[in-house]
CSV table of C-alpha atoms in Angstrom, one decimal:
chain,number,residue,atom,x,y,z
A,1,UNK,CA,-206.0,-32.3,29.9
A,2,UNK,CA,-202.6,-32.7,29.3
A,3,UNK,CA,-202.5,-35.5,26.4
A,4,UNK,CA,-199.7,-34.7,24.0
A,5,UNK,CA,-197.2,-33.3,27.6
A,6,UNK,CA,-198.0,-36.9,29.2
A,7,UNK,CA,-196.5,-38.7,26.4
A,8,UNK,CA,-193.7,-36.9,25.4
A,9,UNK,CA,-193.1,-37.5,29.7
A,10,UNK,CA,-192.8,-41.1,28.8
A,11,UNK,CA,-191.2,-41.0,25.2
A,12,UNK,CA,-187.6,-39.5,23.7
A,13,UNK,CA,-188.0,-38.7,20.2
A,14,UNK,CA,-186.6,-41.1,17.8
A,15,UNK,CA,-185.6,-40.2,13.7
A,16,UNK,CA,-184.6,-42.7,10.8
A,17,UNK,CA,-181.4,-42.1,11.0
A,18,UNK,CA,-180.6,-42.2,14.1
A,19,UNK,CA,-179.1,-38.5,15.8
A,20,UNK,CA,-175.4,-38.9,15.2
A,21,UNK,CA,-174.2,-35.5,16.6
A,22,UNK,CA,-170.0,-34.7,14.9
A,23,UNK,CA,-169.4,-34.5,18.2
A,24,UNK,CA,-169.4,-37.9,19.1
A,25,UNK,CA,-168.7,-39.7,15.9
A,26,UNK,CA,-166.4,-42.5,15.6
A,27,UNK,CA,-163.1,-42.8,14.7
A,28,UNK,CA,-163.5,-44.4,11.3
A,29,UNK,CA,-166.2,-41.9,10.8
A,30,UNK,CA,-163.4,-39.1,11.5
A,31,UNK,CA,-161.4,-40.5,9.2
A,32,UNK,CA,-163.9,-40.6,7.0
A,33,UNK,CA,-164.8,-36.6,7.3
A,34,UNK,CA,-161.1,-36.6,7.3
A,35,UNK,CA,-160.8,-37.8,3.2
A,36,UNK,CA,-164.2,-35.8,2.3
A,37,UNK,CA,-163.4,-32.5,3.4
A,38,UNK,CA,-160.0,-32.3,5.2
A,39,UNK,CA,-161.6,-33.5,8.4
A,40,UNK,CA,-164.2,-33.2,11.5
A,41,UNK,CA,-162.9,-29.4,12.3
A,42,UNK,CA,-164.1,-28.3,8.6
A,43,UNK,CA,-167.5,-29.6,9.4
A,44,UNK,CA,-169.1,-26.7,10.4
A,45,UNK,CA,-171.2,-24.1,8.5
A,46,UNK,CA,-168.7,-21.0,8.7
A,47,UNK,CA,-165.9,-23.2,7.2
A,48,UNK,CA,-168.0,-25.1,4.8
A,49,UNK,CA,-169.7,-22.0,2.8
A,50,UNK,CA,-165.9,-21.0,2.7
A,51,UNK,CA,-164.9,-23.9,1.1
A,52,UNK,CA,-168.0,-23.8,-1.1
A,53,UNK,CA,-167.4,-20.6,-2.6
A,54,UNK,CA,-163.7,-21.3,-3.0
A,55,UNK,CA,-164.5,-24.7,-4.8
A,56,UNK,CA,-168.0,-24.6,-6.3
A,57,UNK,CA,-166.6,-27.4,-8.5
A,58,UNK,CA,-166.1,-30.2,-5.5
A,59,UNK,CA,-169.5,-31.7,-5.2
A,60,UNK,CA,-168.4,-33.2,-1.8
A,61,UNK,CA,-168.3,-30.0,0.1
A,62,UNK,CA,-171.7,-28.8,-1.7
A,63,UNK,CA,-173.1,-31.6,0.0
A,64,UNK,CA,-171.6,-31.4,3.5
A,65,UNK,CA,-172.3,-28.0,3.5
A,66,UNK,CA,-176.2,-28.6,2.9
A,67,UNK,CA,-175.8,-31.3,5.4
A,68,UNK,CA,-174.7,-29.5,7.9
A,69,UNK,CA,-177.8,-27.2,7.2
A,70,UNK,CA,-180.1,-29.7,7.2
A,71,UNK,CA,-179.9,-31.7,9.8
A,72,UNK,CA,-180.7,-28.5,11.7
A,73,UNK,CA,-184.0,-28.6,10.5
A,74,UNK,CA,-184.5,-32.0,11.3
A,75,UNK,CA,-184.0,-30.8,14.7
A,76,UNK,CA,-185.8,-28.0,14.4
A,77,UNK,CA,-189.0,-30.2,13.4
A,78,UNK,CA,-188.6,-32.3,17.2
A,79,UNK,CA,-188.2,-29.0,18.8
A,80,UNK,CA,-191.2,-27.1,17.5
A,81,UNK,CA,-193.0,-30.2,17.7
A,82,UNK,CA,-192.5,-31.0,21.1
A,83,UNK,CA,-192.9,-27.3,22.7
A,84,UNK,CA,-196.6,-28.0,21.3
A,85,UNK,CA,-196.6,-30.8,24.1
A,86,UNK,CA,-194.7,-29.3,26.4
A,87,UNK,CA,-196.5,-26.2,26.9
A,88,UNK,CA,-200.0,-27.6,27.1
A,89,UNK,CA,-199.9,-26.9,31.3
A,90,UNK,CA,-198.7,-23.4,30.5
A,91,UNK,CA,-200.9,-20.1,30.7
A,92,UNK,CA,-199.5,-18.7,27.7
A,93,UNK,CA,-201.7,-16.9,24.9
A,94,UNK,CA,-203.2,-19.6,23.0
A,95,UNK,CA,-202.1,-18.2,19.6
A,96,UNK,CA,-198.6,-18.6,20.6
A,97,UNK,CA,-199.0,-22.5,20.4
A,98,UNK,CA,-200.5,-22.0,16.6
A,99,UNK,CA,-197.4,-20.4,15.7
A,100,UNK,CA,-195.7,-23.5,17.3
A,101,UNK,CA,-197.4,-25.1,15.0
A,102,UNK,CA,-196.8,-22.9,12.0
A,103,UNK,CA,-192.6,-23.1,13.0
A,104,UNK,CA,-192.9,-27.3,13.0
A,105,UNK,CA,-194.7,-27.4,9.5
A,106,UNK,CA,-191.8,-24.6,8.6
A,107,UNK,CA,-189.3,-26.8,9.6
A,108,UNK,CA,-190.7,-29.9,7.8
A,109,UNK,CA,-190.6,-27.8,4.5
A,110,UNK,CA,-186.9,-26.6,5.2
A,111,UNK,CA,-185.9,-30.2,6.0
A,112,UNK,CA,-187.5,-31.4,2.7
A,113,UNK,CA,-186.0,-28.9,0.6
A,114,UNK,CA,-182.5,-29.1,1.9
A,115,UNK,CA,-182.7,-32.8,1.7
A,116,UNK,CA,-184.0,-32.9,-1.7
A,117,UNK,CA,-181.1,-30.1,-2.8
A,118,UNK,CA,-178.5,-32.2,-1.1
A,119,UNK,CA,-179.9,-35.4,-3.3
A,120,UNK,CA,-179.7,-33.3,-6.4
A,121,UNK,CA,-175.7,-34.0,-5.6
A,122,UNK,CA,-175.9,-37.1,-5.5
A,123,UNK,CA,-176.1,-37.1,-1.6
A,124,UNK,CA,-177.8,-38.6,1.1
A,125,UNK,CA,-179.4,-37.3,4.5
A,126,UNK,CA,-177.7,-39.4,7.2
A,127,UNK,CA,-174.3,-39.9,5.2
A,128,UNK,CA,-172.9,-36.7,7.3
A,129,UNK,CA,-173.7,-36.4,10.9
A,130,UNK,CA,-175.8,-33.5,12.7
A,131,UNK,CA,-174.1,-29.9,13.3
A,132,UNK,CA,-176.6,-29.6,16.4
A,133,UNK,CA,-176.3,-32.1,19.3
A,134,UNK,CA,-179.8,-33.2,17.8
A,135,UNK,CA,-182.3,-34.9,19.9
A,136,UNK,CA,-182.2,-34.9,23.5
A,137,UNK,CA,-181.1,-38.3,25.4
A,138,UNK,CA,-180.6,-37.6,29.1
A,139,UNK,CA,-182.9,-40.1,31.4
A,140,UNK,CA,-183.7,-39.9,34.9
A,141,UNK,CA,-183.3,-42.9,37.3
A,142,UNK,CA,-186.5,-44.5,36.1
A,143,UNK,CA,-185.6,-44.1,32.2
A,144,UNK,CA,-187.6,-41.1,31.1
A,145,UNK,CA,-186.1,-38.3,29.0
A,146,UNK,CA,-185.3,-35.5,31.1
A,147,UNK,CA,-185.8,-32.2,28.8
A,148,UNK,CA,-184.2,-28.5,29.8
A,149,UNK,CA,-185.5,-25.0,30.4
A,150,UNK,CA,-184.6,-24.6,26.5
A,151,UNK,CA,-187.4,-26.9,25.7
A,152,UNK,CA,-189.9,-26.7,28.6
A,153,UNK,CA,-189.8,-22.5,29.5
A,154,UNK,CA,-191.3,-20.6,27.0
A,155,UNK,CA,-189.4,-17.7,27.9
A,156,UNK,CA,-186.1,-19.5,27.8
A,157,UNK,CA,-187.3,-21.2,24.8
A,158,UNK,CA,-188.2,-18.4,22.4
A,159,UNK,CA,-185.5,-15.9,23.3
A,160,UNK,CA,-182.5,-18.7,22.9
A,161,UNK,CA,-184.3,-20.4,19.7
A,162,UNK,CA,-186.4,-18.5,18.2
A,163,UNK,CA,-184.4,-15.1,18.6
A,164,UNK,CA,-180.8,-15.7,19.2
A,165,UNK,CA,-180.4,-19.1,17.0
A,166,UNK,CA,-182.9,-18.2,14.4
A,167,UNK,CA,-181.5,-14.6,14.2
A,168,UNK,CA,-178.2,-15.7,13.2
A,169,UNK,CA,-179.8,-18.4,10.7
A,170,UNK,CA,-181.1,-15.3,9.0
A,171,UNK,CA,-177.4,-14.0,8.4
A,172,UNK,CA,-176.8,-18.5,7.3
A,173,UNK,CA,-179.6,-18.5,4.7
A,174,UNK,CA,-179.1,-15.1,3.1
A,175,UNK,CA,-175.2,-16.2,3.1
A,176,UNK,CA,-175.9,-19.6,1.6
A,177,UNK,CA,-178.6,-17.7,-1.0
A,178,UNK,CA,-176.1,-15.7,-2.4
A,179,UNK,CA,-173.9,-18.2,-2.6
A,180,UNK,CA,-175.7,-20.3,-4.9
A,181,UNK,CA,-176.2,-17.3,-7.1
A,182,UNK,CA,-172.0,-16.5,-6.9
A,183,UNK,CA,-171.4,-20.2,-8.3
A,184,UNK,CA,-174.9,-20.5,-10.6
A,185,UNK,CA,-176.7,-23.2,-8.3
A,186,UNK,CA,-179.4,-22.0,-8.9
A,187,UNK,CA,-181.5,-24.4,-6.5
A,188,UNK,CA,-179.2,-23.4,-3.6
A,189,UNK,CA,-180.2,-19.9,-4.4
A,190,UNK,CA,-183.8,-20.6,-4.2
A,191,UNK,CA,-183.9,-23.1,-1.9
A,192,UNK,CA,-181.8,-20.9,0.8
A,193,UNK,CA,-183.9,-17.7,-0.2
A,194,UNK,CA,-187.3,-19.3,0.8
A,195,UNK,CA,-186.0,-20.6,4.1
A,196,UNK,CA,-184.8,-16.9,4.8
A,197,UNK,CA,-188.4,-15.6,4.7
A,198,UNK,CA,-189.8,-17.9,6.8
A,199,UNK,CA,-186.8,-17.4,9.8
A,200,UNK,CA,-187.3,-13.5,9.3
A,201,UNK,CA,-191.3,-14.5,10.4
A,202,UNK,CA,-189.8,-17.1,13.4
A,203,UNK,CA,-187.2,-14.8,15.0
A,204,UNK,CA,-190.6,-11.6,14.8
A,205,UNK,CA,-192.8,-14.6,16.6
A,206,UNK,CA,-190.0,-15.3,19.5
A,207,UNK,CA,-189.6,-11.6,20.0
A,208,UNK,CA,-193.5,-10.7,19.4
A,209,UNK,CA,-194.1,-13.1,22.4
A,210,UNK,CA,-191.4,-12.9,24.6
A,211,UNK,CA,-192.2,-9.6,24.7
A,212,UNK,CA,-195.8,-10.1,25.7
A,213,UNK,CA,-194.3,-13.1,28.1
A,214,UNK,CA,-191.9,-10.6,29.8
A,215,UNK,CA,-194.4,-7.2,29.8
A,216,UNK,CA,-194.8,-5.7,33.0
A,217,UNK,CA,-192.2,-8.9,35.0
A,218,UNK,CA,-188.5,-7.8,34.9
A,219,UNK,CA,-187.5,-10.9,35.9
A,220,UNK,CA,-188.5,-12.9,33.7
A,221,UNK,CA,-186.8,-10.1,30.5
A,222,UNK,CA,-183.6,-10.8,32.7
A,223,UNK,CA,-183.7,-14.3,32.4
A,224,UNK,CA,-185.1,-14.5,28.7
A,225,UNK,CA,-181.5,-11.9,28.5
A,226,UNK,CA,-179.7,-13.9,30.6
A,227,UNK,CA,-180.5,-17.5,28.5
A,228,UNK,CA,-179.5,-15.5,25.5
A,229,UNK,CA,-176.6,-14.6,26.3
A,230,UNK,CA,-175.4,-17.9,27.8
A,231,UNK,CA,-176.2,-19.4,23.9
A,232,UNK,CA,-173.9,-16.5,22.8
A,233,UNK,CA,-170.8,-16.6,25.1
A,234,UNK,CA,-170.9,-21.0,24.4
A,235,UNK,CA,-171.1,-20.0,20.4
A,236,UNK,CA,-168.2,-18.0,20.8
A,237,UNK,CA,-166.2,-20.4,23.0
A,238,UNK,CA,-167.0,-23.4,20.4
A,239,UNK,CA,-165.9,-21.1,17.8
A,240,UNK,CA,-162.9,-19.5,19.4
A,241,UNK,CA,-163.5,-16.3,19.6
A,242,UNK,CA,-164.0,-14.0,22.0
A,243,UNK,CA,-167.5,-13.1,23.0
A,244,UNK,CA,-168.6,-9.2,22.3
A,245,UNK,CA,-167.5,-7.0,25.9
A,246,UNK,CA,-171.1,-6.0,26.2
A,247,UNK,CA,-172.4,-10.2,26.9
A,248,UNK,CA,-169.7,-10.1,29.9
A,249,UNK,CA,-170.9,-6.7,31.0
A,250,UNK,CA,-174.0,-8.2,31.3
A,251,UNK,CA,-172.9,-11.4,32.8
A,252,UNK,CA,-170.8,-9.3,35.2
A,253,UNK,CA,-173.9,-6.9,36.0
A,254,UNK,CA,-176.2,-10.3,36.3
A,255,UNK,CA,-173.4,-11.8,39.0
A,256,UNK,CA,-173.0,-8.8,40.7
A,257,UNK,CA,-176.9,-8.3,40.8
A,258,UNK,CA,-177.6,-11.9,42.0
A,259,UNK,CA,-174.8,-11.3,45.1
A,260,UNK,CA,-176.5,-8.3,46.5
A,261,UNK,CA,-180.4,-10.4,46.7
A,262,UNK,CA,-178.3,-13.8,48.2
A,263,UNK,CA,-176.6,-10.6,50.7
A,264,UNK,CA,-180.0,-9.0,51.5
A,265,UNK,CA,-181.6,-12.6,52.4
B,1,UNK,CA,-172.6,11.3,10.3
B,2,UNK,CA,-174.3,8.2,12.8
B,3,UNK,CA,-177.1,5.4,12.4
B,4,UNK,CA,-180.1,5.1,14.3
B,5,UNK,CA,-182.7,1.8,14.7
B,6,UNK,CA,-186.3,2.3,14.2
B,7,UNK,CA,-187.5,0.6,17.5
B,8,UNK,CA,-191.2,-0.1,16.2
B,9,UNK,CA,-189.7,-2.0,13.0
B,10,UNK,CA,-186.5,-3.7,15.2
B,11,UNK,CA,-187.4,-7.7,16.3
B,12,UNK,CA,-184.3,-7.7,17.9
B,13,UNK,CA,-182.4,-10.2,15.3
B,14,UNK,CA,-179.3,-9.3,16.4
B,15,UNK,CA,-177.5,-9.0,12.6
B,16,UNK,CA,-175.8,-5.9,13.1
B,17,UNK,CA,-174.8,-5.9,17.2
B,18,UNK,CA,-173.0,-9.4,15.2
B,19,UNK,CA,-171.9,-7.4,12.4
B,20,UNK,CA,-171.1,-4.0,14.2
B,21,UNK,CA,-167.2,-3.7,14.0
B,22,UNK,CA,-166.9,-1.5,16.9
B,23,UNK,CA,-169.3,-2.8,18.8
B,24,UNK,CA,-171.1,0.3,19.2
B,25,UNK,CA,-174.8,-1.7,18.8
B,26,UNK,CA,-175.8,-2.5,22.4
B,27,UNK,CA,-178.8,-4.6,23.7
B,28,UNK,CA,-177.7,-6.9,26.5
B,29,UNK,CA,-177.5,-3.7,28.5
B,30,UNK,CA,-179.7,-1.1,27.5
B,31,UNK,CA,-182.1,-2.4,30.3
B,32,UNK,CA,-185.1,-2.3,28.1
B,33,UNK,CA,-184.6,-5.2,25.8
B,34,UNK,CA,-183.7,-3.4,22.6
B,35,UNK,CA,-181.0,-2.9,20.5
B,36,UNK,CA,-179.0,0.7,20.7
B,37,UNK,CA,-176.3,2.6,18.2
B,38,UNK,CA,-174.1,3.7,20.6
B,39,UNK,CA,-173.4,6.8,18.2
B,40,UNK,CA,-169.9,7.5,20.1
B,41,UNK,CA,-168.9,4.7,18.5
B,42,UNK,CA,-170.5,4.6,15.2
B,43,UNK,CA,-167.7,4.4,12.1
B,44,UNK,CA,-170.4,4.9,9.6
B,45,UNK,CA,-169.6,1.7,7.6
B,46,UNK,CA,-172.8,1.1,6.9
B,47,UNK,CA,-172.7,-2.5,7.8
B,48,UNK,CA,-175.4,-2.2,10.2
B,49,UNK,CA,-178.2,-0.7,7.6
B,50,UNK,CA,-177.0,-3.5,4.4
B,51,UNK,CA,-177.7,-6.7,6.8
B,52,UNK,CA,-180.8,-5.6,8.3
B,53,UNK,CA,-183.8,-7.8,7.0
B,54,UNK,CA,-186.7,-4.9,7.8
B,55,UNK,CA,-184.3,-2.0,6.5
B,56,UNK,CA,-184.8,-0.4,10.0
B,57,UNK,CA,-181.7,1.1,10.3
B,58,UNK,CA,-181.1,4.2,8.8
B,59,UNK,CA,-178.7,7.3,8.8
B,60,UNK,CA,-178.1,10.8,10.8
B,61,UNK,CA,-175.7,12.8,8.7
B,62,UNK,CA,-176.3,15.8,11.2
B,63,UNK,CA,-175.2,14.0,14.1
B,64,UNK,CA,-171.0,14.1,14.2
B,65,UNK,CA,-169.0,12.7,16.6
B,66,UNK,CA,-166.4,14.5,17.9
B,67,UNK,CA,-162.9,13.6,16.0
B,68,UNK,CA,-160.9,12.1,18.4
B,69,UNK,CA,-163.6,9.8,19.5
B,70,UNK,CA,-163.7,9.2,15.7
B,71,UNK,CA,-160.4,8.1,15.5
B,72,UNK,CA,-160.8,6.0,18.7
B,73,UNK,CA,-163.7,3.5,16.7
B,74,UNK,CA,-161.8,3.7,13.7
B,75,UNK,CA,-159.0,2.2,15.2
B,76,UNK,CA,-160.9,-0.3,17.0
B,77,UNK,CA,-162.8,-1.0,13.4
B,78,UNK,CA,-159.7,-1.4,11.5
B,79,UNK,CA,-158.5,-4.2,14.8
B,80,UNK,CA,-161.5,-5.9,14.2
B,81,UNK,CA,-161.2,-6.2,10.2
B,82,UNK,CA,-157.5,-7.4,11.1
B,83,UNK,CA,-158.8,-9.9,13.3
B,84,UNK,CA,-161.7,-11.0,11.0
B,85,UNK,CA,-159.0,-11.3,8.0
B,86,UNK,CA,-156.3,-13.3,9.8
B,87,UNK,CA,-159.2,-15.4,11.0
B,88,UNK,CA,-160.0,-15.9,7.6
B,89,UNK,CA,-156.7,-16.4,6.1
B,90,UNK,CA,-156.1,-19.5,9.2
B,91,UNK,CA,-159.4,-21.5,7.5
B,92,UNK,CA,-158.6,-20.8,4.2
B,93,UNK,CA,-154.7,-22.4,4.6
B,94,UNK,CA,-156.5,-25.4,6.0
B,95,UNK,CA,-158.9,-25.5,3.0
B,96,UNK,CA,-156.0,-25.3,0.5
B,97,UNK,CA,-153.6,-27.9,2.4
B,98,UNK,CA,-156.6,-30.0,2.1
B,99,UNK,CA,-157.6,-29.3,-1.6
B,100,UNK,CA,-154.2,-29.9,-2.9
B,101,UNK,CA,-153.9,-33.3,-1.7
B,102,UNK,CA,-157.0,-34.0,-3.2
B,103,UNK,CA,-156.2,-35.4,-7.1
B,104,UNK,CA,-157.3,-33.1,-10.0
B,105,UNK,CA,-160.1,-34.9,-12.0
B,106,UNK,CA,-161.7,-37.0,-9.2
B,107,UNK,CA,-164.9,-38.4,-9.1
B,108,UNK,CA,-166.3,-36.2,-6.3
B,109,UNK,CA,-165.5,-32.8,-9.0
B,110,UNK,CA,-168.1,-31.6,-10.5
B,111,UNK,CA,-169.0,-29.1,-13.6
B,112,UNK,CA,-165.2,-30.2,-15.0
């Protein structure tokens, strides 16, 4: 009984507008990021809530900023949505699906509200592209979307999204909250407030059960660790900064650990 | 004076290991899947306790780390503040160079 996990074998997800990840935009596209807000490299959250807060008066960057948000939780809405699917086969407790469940209706909510505040500018969802890499679109030989550990392991799954990702949307929303208070949008305020509450409830859910996933099977905590801290040290790299020495401790320890059981066989 | 995390409250959000300017919050290591103060290295800034969303972190004003080890995380505190500023300062030049080439009075200005 495998329904919704046989489909979703046979179907990529699709979303009107198309996934249009700023990483593989166009040139006349770049050009036009270029004349809205200085170009491609300022569209990304960090930079945007700077440029926000330094001109609350340039309606532009209000509304790339909420794009960039946004589109997010579009993808957040396949990725929920599709863990429901995809861990049908698994034996995992059966309320941890519900919550699934619970995150995908979340996400719709968050993707309504940021693209109704980004319309309140006069904006449109789709006229800036997505800050995530959005839906996935690898295929194998005979067409069918290939999906990774970050969508099919639960463990993977929950510690990279749910606690790493949604833990530093936490730091995003109350940011972008207070933000709207500093330049009196008020709907930014609210709007960025609400979504806060519900991420402090996703990022307790993906460390609730990757903590009952884990209990008791040290490999599996390393690899939920181990996924983490992959996310981390590619966020720092796509940011330019350098990672925190404790990740490549832990990267070193993981190495070193993974040599001594390829030695002992 | 140090900080300490209430492990019953922590879900392991990762806000002030991000926010730590010393680095002193540990929990890729700890070998038990939580996060740490490493008090050696605690500055007492505070950071830690103001971003927490379950206010889980609190303080220890009797426990004192010894001064030159002090001195040690306040120096690596002040680097990273440094860091953080010039950081700061780079974004902020290209947000200006942009701004000022963009005319006074256009459409896309709002509340005017």
């Amino acid at each position: 009984m495998a329904a919704l996990r046989d489909y979703l074998d046979d179907h990529f997800t699709v979303r009107d507008p198309e996934y249009r990840p700023s990483t593989e935009i166009d040139d006349a596209e770049k050009e036009s990021l270029k004349e809205r807000i200085g170009g491609v490299e300022n569209y990304e959250i960090p930079t945007l809530r700077r440029m926000v807060a330094q001109h609350p008066e340039n309606a532009e960057f209000r509304k790339a900023l909420v794009s960039g948000i946004v589109s997010a939780e579009y993808a957040g809405i396949d990725a929920f949505g599709t863990r429901v699917g995809l861990w049908e086969d698994y034996d995992l407790p059966a309320d941890l699906l519900m919550t699934m469940i619970r995150q995908e209706w979340d996400e719709v909510r968050h993707a309504q509200l940021g693209t109704q505040l980004l319309e309140s500018y006069g904006g449109e969802f789709g006229e800036y592209p997505d800050t995530l890499g959005g839906a996935n679109r690898e295929q194998d030989a005979e067409g069918r979307p290939v999906r990774g550990p970050i969508a099919t392991d639960p463990t993977v799954s929950l510690s990279v999204v749910n606690v790493q990702i949604e833990g530093g949307a936490l730091e995003l929303f109350a940011g972008v909250s207070k933000l709207g208070a500093k330049i009196d949008d008020d709907l930014m305020e609210f709007v960025y407030d609400y979504n806060w509450a519900d991420e402090v409830v996703h990022v307790q859910i993906g460390d609730y059960f990757v903590n009952k996933i884990v209990e008791e099977t040290p490999e599996e905590e390393r690899k939920a660790l181990m996924a983490q801290a992959q996310v981390e040290l590619f966020t720092s790299a796509q940011r330019q900064i350098s990672p925190a020495a404790e990740v490549m401790a832990f990267m070193q320890e993981e190495a070193e650990r993974a040599r001594t059981v390829l030695a002992d066989e | 004076m140090t900080y300490r995390i209430v492990l019953e409250t922590c879900f392991n959000c990762g806000l002030c290991r991000r926010v730590c300017p010393t680095e002193a919050i540990k929990y890729y290591t700890t070998g038990s899947r939580t996060h740490i103060i490493d008090e050696e290295w605690c500055v007492d800034c505070d950071l830690c306790a103001k971003i927490c969303p379950v206010a889980c972190i609190a303080s220890h004003p009797a426990v004192q780390p010894a001064a030159a080890q002090l001195e040690l995380a306040r120096a690596k505190a002040r680097g990273f503040a440094k860091k953080q500023r010039a950081d700061l300062q780079a974004v902020d030049a290209r947000i200006e160079a942009f701004v000022a080439t963009t005319p006074a009075g256009d459409e896309r200005r709002i509340d005017d």
